PDB file of C-alpha atoms in Angstrom:
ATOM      1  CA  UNK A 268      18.472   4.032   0.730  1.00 70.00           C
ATOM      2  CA  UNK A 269      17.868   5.092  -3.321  1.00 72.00           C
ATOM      3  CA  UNK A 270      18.472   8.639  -2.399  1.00 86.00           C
ATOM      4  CA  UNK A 271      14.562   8.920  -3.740  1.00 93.00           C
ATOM      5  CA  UNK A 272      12.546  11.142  -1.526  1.00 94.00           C
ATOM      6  CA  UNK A 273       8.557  11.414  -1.591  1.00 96.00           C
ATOM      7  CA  UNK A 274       6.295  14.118   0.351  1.00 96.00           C
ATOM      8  CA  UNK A 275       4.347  14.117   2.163  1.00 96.00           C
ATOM      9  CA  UNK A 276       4.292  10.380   3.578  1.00 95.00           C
ATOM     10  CA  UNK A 277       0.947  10.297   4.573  1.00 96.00           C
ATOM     11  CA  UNK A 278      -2.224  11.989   3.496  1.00 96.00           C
ATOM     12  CA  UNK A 279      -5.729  12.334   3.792  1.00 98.00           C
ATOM     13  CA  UNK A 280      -8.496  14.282   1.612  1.00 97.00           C
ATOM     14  CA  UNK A 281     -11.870  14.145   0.596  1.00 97.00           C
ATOM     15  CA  UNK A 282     -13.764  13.475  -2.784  1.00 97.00           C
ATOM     16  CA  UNK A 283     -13.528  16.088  -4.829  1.00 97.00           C
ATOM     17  CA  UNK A 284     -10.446  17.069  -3.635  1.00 98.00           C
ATOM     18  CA  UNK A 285      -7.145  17.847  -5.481  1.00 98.00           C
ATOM     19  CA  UNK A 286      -3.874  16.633  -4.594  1.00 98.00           C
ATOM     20  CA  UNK A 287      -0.418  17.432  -5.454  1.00 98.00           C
ATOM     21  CA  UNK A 288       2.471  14.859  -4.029  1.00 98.00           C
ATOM     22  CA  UNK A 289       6.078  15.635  -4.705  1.00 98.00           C
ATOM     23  CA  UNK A 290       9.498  13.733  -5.594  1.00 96.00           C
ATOM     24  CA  UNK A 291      13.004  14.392  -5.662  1.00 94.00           C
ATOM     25  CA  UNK A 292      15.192  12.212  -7.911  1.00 88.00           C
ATOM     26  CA  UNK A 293      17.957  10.443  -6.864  1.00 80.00           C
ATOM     27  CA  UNK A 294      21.170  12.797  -7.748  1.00 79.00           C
ATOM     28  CA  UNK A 295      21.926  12.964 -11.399  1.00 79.00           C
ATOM     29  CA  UNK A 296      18.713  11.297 -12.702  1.00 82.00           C
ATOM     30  CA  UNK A 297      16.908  13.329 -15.264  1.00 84.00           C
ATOM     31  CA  UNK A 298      13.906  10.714 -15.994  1.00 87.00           C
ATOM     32  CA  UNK A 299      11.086  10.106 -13.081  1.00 91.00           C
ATOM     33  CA  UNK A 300       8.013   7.899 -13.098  1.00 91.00           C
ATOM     34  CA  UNK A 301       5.254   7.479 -11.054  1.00 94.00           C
ATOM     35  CA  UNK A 302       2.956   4.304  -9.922  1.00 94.00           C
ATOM     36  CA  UNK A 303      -0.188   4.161  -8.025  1.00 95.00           C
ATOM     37  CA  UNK A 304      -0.360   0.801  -5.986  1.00 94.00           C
ATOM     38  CA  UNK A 305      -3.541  -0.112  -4.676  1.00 93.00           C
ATOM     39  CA  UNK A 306      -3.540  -2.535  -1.264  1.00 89.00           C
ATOM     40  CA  UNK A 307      -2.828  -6.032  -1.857  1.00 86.00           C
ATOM     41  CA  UNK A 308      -1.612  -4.952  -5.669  1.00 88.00           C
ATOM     42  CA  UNK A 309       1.270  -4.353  -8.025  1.00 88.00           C
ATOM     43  CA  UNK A 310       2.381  -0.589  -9.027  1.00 90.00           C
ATOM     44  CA  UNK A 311       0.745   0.636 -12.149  1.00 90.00           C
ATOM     45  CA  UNK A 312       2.296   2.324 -13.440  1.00 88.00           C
ATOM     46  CA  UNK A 313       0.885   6.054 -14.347  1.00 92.00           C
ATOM     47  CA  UNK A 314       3.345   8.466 -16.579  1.00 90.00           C
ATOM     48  CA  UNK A 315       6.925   9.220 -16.927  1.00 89.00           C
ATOM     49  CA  UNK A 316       8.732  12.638 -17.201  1.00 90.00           C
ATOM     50  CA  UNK A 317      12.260  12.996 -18.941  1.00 85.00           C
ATOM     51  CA  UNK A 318      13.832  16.560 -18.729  1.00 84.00           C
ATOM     52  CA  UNK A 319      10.708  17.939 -17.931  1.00 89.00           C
ATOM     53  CA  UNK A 320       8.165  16.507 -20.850  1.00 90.00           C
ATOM     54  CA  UNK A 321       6.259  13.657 -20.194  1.00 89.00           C
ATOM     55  CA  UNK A 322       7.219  10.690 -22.234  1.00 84.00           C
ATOM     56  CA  UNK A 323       4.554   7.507 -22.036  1.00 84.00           C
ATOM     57  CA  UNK A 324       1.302   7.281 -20.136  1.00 87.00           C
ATOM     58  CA  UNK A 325      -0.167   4.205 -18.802  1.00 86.00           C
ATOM     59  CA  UNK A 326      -4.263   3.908 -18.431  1.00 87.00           C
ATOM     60  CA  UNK A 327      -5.005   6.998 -16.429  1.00 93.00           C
ATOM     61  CA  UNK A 328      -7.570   9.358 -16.828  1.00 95.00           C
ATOM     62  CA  UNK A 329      -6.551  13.129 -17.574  1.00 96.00           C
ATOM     63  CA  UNK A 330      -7.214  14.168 -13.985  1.00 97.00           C
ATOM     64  CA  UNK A 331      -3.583  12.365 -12.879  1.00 97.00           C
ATOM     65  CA  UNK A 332      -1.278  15.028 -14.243  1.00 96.00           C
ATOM     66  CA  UNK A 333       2.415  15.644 -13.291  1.00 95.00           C
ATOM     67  CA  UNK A 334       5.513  18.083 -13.718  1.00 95.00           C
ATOM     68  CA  UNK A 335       9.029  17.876 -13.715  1.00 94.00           C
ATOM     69  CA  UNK A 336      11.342  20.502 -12.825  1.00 92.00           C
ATOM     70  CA  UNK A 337      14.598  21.760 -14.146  1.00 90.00           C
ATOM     71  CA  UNK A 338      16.204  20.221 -10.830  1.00 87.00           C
ATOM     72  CA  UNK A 339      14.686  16.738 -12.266  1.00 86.00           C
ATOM     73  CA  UNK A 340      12.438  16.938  -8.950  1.00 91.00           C
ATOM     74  CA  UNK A 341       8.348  16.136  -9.940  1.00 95.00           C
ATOM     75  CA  UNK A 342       4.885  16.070  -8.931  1.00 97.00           C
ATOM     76  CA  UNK A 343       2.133  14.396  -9.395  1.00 98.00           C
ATOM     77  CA  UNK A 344      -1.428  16.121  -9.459  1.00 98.00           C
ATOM     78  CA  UNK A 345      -4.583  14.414  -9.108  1.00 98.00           C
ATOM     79  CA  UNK A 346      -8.107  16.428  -9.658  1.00 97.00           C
ATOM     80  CA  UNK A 347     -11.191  15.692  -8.657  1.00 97.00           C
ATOM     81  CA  UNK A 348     -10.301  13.015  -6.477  1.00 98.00           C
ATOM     82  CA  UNK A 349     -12.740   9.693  -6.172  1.00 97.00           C
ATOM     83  CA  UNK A 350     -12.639   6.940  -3.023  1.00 97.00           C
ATOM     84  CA  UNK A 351     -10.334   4.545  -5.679  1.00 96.00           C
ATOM     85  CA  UNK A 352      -7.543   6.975  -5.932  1.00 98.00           C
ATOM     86  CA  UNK A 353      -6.830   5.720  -2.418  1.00 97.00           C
ATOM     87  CA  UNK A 354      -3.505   3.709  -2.784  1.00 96.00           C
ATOM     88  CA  UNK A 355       0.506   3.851  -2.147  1.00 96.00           C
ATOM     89  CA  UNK A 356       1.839   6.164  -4.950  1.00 97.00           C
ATOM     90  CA  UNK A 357       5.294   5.774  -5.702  1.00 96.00           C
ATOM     91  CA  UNK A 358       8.050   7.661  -7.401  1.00 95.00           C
ATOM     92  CA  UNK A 359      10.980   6.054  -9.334  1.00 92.00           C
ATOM     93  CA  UNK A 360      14.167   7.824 -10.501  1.00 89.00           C
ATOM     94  CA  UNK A 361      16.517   6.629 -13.433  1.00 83.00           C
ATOM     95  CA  UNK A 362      19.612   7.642 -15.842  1.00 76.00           C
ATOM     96  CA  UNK A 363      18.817   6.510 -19.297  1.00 68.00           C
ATOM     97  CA  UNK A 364      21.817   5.278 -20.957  1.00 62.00           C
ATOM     98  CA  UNK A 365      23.198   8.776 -22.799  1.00 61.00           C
ATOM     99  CA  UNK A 366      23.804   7.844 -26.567  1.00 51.00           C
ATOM    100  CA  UNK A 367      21.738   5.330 -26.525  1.00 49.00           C
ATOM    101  CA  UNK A 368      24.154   3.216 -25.232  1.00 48.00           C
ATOM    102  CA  UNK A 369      23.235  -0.168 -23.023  1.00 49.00           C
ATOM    103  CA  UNK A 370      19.771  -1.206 -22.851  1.00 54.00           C
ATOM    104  CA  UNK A 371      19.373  -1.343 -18.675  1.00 61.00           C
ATOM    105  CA  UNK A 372      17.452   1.427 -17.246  1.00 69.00           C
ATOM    106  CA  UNK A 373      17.122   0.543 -13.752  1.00 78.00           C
ATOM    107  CA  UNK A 374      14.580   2.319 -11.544  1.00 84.00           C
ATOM    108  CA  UNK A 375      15.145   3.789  -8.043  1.00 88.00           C
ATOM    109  CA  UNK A 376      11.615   3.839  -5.945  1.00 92.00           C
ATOM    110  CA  UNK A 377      11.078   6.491  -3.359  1.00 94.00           C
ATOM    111  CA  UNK A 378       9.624   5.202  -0.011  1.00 94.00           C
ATOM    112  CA  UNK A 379       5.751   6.690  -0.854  1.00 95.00           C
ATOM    113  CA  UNK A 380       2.989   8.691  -0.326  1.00 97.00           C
ATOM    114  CA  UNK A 381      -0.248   6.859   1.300  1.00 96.00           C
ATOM    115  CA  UNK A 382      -3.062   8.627   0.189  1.00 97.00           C
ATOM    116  CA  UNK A 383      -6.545   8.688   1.657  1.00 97.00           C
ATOM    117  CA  UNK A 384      -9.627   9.830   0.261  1.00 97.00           C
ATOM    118  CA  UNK A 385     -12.737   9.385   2.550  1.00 97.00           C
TER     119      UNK A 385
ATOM    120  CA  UNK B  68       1.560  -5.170 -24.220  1.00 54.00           C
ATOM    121  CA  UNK B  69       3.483  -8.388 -21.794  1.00 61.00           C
ATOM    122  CA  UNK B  70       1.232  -9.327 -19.438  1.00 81.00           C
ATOM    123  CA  UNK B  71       3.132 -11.329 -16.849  1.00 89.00           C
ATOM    124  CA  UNK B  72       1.762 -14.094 -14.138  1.00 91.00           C
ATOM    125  CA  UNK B  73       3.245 -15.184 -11.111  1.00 94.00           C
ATOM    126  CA  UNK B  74       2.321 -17.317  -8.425  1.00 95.00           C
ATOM    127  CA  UNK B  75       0.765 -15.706  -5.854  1.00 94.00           C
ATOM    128  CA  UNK B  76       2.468 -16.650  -2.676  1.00 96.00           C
ATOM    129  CA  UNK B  77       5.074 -19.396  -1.730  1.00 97.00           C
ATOM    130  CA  UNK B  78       6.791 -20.771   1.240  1.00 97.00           C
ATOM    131  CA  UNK B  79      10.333 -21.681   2.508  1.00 97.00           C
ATOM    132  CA  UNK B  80      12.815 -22.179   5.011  1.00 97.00           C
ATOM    133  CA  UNK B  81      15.803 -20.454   6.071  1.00 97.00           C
ATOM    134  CA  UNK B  82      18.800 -21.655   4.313  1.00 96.00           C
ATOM    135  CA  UNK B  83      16.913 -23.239   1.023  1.00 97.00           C
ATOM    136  CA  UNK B  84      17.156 -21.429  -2.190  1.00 97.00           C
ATOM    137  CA  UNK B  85      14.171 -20.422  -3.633  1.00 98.00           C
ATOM    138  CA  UNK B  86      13.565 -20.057  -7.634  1.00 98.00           C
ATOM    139  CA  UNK B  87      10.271 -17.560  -8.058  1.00 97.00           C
ATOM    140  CA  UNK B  88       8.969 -18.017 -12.001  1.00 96.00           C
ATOM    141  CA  UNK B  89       7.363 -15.721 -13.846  1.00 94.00           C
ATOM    142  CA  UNK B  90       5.145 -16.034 -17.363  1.00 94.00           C
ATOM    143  CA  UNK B  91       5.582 -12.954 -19.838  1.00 91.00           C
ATOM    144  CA  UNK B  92       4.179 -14.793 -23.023  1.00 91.00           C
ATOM    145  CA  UNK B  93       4.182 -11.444 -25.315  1.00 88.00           C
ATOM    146  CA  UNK B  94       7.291  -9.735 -24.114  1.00 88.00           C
ATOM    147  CA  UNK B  95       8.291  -7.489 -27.074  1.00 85.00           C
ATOM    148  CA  UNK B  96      11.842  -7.689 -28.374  1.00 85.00           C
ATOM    149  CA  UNK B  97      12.634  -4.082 -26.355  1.00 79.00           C
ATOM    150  CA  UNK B  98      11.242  -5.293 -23.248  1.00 83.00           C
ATOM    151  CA  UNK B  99      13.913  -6.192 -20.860  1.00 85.00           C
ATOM    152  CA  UNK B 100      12.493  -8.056 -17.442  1.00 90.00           C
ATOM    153  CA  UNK B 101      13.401  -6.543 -13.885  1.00 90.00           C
ATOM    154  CA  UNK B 102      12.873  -8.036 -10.481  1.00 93.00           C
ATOM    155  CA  UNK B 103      11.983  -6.155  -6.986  1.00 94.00           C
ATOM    156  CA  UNK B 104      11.418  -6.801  -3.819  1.00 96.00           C
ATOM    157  CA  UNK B 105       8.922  -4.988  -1.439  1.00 96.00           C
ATOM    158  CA  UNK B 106       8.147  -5.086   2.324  1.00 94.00           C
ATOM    159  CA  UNK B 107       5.203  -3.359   3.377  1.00 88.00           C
ATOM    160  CA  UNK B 108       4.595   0.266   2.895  1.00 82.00           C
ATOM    161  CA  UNK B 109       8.176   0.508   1.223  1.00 88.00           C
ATOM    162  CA  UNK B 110       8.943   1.276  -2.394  1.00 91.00           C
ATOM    163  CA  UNK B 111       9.855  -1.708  -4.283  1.00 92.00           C
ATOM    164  CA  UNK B 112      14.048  -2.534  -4.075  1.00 92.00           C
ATOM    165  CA  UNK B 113      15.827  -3.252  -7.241  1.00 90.00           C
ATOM    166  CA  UNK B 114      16.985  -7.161  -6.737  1.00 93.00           C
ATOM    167  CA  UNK B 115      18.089  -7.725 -10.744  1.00 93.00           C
ATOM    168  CA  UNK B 116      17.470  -7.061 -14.427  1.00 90.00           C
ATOM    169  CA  UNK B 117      18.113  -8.951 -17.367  1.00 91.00           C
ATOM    170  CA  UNK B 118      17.628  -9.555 -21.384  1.00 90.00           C
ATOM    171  CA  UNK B 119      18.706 -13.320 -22.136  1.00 89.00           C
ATOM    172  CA  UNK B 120      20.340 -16.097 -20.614  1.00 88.00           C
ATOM    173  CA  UNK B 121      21.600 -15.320 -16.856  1.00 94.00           C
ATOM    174  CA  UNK B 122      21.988 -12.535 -14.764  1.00 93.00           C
ATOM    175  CA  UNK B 123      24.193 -12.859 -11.544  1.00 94.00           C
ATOM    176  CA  UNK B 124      24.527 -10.520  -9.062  1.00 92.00           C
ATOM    177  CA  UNK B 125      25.394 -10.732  -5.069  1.00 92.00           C
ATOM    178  CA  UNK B 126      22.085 -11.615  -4.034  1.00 92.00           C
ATOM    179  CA  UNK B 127      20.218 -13.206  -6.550  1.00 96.00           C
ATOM    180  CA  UNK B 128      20.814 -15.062 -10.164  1.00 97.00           C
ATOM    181  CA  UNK B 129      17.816 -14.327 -13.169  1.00 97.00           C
ATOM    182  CA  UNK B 130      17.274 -17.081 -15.993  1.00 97.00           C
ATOM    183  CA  UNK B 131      15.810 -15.838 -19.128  1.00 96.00           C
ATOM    184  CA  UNK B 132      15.326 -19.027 -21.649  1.00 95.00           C
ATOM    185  CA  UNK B 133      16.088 -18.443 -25.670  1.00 95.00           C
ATOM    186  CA  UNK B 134      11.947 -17.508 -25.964  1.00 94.00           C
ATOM    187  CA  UNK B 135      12.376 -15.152 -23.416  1.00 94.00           C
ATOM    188  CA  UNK B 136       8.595 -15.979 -22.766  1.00 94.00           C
ATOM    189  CA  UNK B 137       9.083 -16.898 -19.470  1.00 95.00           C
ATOM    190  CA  UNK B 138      11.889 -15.881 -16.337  1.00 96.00           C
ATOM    191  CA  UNK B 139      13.046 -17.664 -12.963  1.00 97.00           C
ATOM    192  CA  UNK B 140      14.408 -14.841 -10.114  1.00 97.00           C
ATOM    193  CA  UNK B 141      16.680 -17.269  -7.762  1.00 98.00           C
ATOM    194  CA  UNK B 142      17.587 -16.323  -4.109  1.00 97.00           C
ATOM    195  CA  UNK B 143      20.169 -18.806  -2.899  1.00 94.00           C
ATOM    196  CA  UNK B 144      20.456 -19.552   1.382  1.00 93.00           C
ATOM    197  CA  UNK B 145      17.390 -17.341   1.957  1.00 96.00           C
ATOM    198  CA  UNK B 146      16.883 -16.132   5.353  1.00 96.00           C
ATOM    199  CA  UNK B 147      14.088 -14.373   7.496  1.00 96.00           C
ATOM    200  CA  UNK B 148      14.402 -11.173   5.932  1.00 95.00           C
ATOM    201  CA  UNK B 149      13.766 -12.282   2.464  1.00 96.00           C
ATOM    202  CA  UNK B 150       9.980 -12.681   3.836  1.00 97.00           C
ATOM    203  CA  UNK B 151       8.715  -9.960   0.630  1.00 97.00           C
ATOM    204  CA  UNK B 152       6.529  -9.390  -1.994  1.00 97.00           C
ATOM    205  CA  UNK B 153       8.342  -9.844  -5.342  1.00 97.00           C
ATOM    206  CA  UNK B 154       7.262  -8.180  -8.434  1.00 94.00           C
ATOM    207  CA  UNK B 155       7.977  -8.954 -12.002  1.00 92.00           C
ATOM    208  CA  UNK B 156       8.147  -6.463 -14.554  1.00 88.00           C
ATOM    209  CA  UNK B 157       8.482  -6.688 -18.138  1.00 85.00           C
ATOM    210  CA  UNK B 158       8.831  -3.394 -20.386  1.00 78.00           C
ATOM    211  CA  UNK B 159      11.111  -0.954 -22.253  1.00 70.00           C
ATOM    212  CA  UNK B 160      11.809   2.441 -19.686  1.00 61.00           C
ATOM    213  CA  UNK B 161      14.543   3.645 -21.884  1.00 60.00           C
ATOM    214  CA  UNK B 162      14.250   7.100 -22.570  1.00 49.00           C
ATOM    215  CA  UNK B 163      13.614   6.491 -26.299  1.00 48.00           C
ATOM    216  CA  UNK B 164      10.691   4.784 -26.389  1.00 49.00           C
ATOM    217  CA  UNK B 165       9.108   4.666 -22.959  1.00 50.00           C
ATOM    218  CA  UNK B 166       5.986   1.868 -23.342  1.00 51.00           C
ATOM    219  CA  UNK B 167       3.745   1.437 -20.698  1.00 58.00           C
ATOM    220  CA  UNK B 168       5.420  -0.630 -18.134  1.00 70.00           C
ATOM    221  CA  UNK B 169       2.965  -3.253 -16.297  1.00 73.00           C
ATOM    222  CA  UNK B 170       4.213  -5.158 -13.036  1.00 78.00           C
ATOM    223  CA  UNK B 171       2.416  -8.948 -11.911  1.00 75.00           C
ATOM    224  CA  UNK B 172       0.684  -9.100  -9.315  1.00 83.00           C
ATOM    225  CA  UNK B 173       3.413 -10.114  -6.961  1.00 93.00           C
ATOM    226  CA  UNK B 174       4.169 -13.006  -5.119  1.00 96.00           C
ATOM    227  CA  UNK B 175       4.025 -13.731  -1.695  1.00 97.00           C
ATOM    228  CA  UNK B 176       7.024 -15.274  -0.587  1.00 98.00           C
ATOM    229  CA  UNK B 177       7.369 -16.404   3.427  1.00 97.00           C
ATOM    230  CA  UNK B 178      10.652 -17.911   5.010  1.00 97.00           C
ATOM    231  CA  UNK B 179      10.176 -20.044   7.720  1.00 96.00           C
ATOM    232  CA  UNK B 180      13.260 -20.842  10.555  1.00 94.00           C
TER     233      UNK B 180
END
């Protein structure tokens, strides 16, 4: 267990749709990312939030949006949903290195959120 | 941004050790490369991380050569369980300059008894 937790586990919506999936960080991590991982594929990875901004984006249109909260817990918000934003999206937690210090950053994955959009 | 390639799937038996290669031709000198494994509809498990050289941990050993252009995970004695998907992934999450991160494609590895 990573102490990551993802809501709901299972989903289903239609196109058009919005979406909002939640994450809580293991305890103590202040930085969260999230992946989308379509069947048969690697995660891809879509933004990550550190104490609350967000801080690198991968290729994702503007629809995919996400929070973070002062408790480090985050969601991820996706508008206007389409049939390819069916997939496995995952959280990760980590603890950068305060000060800089270490180069390791290692990511803790929650367990997922299968979305379906019909 | 490092692309990386695996090989898609591979095959074992129990008790062999197994050495899983991965090409990452235009790793950047931030980019550190991590190793997970995932079972179906799981999150992927941290197995071990590295910069250079080797990486040893209780379950598996990482080689990194001086080019750092390529990476070999190594599972010694594997057993059934170790039937997984393992992913690859080259990039710099620090906090400080977060880069977009890009995982392989995977690969398939089965353990036979």
């Amino acid at each position: 267990e990573t102490g990551v937790t993802q809501s709901p586990t299972h989903l289903i919506k239609t196109r058009g749709q919005q979406v909002t999936l939640r994450c809580s960080s293991q305890s103590g991590h202040n930085t969260v990312s999230w992946y989308q991982q379509a069947l048969g594929q690697g995660p891809q990875f879509i933004f990550q939030y550190y104490r609350e901004e967000e801080n690198g984006r991968g290729n994702f249109p503007p629809r995919f949006s996400g929070l973070q909260f002062p408790n480090y817990s985050s969601e991820l918000n996706v508008n206007a949903l389409e049939l390819d934003d069916s997939a496995l999206y995952l959280c990760a937690s980590s603890l950068p290195p305060e000060g800089g210090g270490g180069r390791f950053e290692t990511q803790y994955f929650g367990p997922g959120t299968r979305l379906l959009v019909l | 941004l490092a692309k990386t390639t695996q090989p898609i799937s591979m095959d074992s038996y129990e008790g062999q050790e197994v050495n899983i290669t991965c090409s990452h031709n235009n790793i950047a000198t931030n980019d550190y490369i991590t190793w997970y494994q995932q079972f179906p509809s799981q999150g992927p498990r941290f197995i071990i991380q590295g910069y250079k050289t080797k990486v040893t941990n209780e379950v598996a050993s990482l080689f990194i050569p001086a080019d750092r252009k390529s990476s070999t995970l190594s599972l010694p004695r594997v057993s059934l369980s170790d039937t997984a998907v393992y992913y690859c992934l080259v990039g710099d999450i620090r906090r400080s300059s977060a880069s977009k991160i890009i995982f392989g494609s995977g690969t398939r590895l089965s353990i036979r008894p």
